[in-house]
Short mmCIF file of C-alpha atoms in Angstrom, two decimals:
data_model
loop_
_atom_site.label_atom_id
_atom_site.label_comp_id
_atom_site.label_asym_id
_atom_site.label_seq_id
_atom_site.Cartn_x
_atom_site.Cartn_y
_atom_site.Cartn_z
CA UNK A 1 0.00 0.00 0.00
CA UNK A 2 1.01 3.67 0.08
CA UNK A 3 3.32 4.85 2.48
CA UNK A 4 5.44 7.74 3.54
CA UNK A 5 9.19 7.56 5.10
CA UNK A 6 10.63 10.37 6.31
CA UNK A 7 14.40 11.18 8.29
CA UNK A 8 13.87 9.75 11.77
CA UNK A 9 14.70 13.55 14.55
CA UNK A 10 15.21 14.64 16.62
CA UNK A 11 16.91 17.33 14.51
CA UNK A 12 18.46 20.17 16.77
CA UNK A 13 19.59 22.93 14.74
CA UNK A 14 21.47 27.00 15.70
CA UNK A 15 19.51 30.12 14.01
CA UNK A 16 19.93 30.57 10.59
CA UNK A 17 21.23 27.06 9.67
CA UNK A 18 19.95 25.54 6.29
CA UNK A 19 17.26 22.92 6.93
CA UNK A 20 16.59 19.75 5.14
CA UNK A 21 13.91 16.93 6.22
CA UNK A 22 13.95 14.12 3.91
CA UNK A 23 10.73 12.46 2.66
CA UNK A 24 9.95 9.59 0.27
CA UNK A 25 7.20 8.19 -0.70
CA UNK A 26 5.22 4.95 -2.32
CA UNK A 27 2.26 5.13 -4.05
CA UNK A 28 0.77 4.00 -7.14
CA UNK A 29 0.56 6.57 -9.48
CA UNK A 30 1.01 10.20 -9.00
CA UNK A 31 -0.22 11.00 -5.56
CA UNK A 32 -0.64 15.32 -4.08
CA UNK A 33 2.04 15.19 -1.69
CA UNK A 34 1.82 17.38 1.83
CA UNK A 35 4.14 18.95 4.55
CA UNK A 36 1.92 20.03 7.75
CA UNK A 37 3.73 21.37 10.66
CA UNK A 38 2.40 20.85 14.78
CA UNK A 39 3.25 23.52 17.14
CA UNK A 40 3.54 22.68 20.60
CA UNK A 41 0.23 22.08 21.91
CA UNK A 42 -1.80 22.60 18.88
CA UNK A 43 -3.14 20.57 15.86
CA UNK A 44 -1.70 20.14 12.16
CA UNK A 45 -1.35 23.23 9.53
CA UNK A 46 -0.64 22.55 5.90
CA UNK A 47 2.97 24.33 5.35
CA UNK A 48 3.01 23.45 2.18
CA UNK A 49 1.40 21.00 -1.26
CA UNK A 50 2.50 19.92 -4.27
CA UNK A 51 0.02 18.14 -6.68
CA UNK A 52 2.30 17.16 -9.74
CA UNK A 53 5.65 16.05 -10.71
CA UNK A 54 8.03 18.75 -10.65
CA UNK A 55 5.88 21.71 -8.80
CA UNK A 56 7.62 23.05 -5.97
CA UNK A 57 5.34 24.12 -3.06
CA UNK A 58 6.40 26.85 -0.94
CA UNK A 59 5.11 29.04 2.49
CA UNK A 60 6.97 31.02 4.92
CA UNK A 61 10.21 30.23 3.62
CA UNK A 62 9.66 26.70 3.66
CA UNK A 63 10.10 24.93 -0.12
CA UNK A 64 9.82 21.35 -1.09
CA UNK A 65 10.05 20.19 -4.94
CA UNK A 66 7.61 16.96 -6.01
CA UNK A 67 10.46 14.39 -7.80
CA UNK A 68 8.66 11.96 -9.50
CA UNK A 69 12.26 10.12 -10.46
CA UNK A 70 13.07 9.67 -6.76
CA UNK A 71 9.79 9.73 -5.21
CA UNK A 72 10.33 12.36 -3.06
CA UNK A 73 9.60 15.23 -1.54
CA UNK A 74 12.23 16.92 0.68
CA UNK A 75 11.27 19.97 2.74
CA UNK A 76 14.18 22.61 3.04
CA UNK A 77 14.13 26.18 4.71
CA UNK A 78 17.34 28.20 4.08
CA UNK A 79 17.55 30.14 7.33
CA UNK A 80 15.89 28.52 10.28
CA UNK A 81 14.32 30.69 13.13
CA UNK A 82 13.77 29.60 17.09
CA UNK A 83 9.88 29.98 16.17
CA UNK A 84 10.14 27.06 13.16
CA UNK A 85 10.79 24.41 16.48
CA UNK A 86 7.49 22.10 15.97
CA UNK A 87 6.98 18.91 14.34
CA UNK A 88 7.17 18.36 10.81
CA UNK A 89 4.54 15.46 8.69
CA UNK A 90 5.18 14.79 5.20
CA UNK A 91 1.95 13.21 3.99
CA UNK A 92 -0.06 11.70 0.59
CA UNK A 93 -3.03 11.57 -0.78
CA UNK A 94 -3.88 9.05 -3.46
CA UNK A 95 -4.82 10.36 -6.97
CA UNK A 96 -7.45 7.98 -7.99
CA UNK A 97 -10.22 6.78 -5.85
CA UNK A 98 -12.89 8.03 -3.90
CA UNK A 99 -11.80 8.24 -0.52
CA UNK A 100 -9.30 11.53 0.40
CA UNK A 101 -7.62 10.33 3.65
CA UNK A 102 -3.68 11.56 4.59
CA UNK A 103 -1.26 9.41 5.16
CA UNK A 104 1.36 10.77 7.15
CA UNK A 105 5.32 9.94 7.95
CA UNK A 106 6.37 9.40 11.44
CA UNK A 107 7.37 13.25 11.69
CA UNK A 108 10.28 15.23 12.62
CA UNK A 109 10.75 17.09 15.36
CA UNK A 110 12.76 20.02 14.90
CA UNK A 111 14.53 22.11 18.05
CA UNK A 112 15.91 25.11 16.80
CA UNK A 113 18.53 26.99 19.44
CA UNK A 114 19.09 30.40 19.72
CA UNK B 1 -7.51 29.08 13.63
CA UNK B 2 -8.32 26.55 11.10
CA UNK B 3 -12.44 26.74 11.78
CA UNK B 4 -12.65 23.12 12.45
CA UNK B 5 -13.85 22.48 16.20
CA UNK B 6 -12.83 19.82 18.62
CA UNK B 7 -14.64 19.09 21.78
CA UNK B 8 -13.81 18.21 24.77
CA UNK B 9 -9.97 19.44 24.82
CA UNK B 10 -9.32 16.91 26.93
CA UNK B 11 -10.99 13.56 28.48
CA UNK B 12 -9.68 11.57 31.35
CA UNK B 13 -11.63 8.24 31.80
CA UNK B 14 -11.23 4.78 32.91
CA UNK B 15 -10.81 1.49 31.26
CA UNK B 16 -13.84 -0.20 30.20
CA UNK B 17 -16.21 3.39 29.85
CA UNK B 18 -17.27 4.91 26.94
CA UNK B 19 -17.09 8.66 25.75
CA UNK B 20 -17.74 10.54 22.22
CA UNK B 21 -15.54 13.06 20.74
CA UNK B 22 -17.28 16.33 18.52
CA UNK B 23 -16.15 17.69 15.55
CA UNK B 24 -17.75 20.45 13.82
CA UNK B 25 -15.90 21.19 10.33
CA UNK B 26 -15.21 24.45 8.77
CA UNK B 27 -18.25 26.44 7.00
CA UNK B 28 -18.65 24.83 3.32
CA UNK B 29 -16.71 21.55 4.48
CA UNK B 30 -18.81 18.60 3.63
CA UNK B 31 -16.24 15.90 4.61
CA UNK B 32 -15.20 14.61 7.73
CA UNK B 33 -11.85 12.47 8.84
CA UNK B 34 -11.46 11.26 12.44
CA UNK B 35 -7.14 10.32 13.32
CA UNK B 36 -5.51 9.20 15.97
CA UNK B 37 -2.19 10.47 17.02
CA UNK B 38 -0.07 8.22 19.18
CA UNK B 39 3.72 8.02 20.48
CA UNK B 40 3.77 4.18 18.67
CA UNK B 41 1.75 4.37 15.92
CA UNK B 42 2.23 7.89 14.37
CA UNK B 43 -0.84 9.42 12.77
CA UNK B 44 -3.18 7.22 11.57
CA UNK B 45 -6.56 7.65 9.75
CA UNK B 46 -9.52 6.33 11.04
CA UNK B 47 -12.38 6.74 8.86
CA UNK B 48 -13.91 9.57 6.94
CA UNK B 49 -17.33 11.44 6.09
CA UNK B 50 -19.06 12.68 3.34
CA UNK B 51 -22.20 14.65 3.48
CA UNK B 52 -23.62 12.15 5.95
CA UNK B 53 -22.29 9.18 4.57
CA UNK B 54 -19.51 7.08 5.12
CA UNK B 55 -16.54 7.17 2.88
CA UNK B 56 -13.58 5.09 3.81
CA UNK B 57 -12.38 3.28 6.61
CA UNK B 58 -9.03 2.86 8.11
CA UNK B 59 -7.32 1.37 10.95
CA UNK B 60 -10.87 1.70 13.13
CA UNK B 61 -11.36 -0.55 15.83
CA UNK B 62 -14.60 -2.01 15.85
CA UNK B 63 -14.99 -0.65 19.60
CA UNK B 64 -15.39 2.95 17.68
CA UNK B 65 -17.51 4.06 15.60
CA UNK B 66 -18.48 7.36 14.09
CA UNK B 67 -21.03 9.19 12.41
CA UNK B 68 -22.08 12.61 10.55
CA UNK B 69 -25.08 14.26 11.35
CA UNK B 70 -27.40 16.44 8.73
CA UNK B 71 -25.60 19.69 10.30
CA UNK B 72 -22.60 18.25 8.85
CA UNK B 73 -21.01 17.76 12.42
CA UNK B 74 -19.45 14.54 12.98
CA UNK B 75 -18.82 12.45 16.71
CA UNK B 76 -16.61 9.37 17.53
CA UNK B 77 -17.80 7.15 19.70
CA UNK B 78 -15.16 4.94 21.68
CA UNK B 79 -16.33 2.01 23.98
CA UNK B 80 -15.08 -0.55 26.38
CA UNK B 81 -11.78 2.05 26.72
CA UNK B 82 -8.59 0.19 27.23
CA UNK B 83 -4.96 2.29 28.03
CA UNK B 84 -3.61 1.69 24.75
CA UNK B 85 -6.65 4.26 23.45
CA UNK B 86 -5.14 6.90 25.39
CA UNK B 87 -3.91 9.02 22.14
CA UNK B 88 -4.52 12.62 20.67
CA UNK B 89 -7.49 12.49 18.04
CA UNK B 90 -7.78 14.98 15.35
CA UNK B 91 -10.53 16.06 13.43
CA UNK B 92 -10.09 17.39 9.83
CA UNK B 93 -12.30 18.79 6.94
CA UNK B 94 -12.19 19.43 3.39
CA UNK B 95 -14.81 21.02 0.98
CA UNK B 96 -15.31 17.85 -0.83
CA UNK B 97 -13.31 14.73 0.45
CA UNK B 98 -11.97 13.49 -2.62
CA UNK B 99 -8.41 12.66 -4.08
CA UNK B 100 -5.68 15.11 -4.75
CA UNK B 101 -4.65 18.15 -3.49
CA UNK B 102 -7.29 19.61 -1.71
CA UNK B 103 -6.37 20.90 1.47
CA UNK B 104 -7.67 19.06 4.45
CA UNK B 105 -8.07 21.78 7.96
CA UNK B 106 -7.46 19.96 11.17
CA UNK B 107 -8.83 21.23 14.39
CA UNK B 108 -7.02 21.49 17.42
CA UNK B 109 -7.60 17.43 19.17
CA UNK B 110 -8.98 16.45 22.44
CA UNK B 111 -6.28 14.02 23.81
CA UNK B 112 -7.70 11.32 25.77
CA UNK B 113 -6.13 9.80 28.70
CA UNK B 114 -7.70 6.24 29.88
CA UNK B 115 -6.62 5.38 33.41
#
């Protein structure tokens, strides 16, 4: 079935470092691929989407390109701040079908020190 | 604020009792998706809503159960509680459920805790 692997975290990161999460995916055909961030103490938000090969999503300095070759869909930030610290979800949604469920990586928890 | 509702916030309980989660979606929303959000098992769906009719299922116990109601607001139902239930669940909508890249707006959980 589908699935979604992303890099195991912690990751722990200074100010302004360059950020990279890794995420892969399988799926049959060409699924709309997701990054939602959790806050502390809150619920998901959609950071970014991505709903065909080679469109790169982007939000609040957050970018992540859809590679159909390599099935993946890394999210990168060039400049980290102490308020990006939250968990990170890379998630699909299948193209065909009728149902419109998420499924979600493990997530990454980013701590980002001042 | 994504406009999608969760109540309680939070639910302490015992083993073997029942309780029911509410979710009321954002205005226009028509589907419904009830996940579960543990330290083991990640996030994992649960089942989803359309218009007052189920859509899909996922890794639902058959001790829950859910359901939409005509006002589009949707409540899980979880019986005969056991510890490993204690989790976060998470309510989401989307205008029309389907494939591809629509957005789906999660509200903000009520974690239950089963002593």
């Amino acid at each position: 079935g589908d699935s979604v692997t992303q890099m195991e975290g912690p990751v722990t990161l200074s100010e302004e470092a360059f950020l990279t999460i890794n995420c892969t995916y399988t799926a049959t055909g060409y699924p709309s691929l997701f990054w939602y961030v959790q806050y502390p103490g809150e619920g998901l938000q959609l950071l970014l989407k991505a709903t065909k090969a080679d469109d790169k999503g982007s939000n609040k300095g957050f970018e992540a390109t859809y590679r159909k070759e390599t099935t993946s869909f890394h999210l990168e930030k060039g400049s980290v701040q102490v308020s990006d610290s939250a968990v990170y979800f890379c998630a699909l949604r299948a193209l065909g079908g009728s149902q419109g469920n998420l499924i979600f990586g493990k997530g990454t928890k980013l701590s980002v020190k001042p | 604020d994504s406009g999608v509702t969760q109540t309680p916030k939070h639910l302490i309980t015992a083993t073997g009792q029942r309780v029911t989660l509410r979710c009321s979606p954002r205005s226009g929303d028509l589907s419904v998706y009830w996940y579960q959000q543990s330290l083991d098992q990640g996030l994992q769906f649960l089942i989803q809503y359309y218009n007052g009719e189920e859509r899909a299922k996922g890794n639902i116990l058959e001790r829950f159960s859910a359901q939409q109601f005509p006002d589009l607001h949707s409540e899980l139902n979880l019986s005969s509680l056991e510890l490993g239930d204690s989790a976060l669940y998470f309510c989401a909508s989307s205008v029309t459920g389907g494939p591809g890249g629509e957005t789906q707006y999660f509200g903000p959980g009520t974690r239950l805790l089963v002593l």
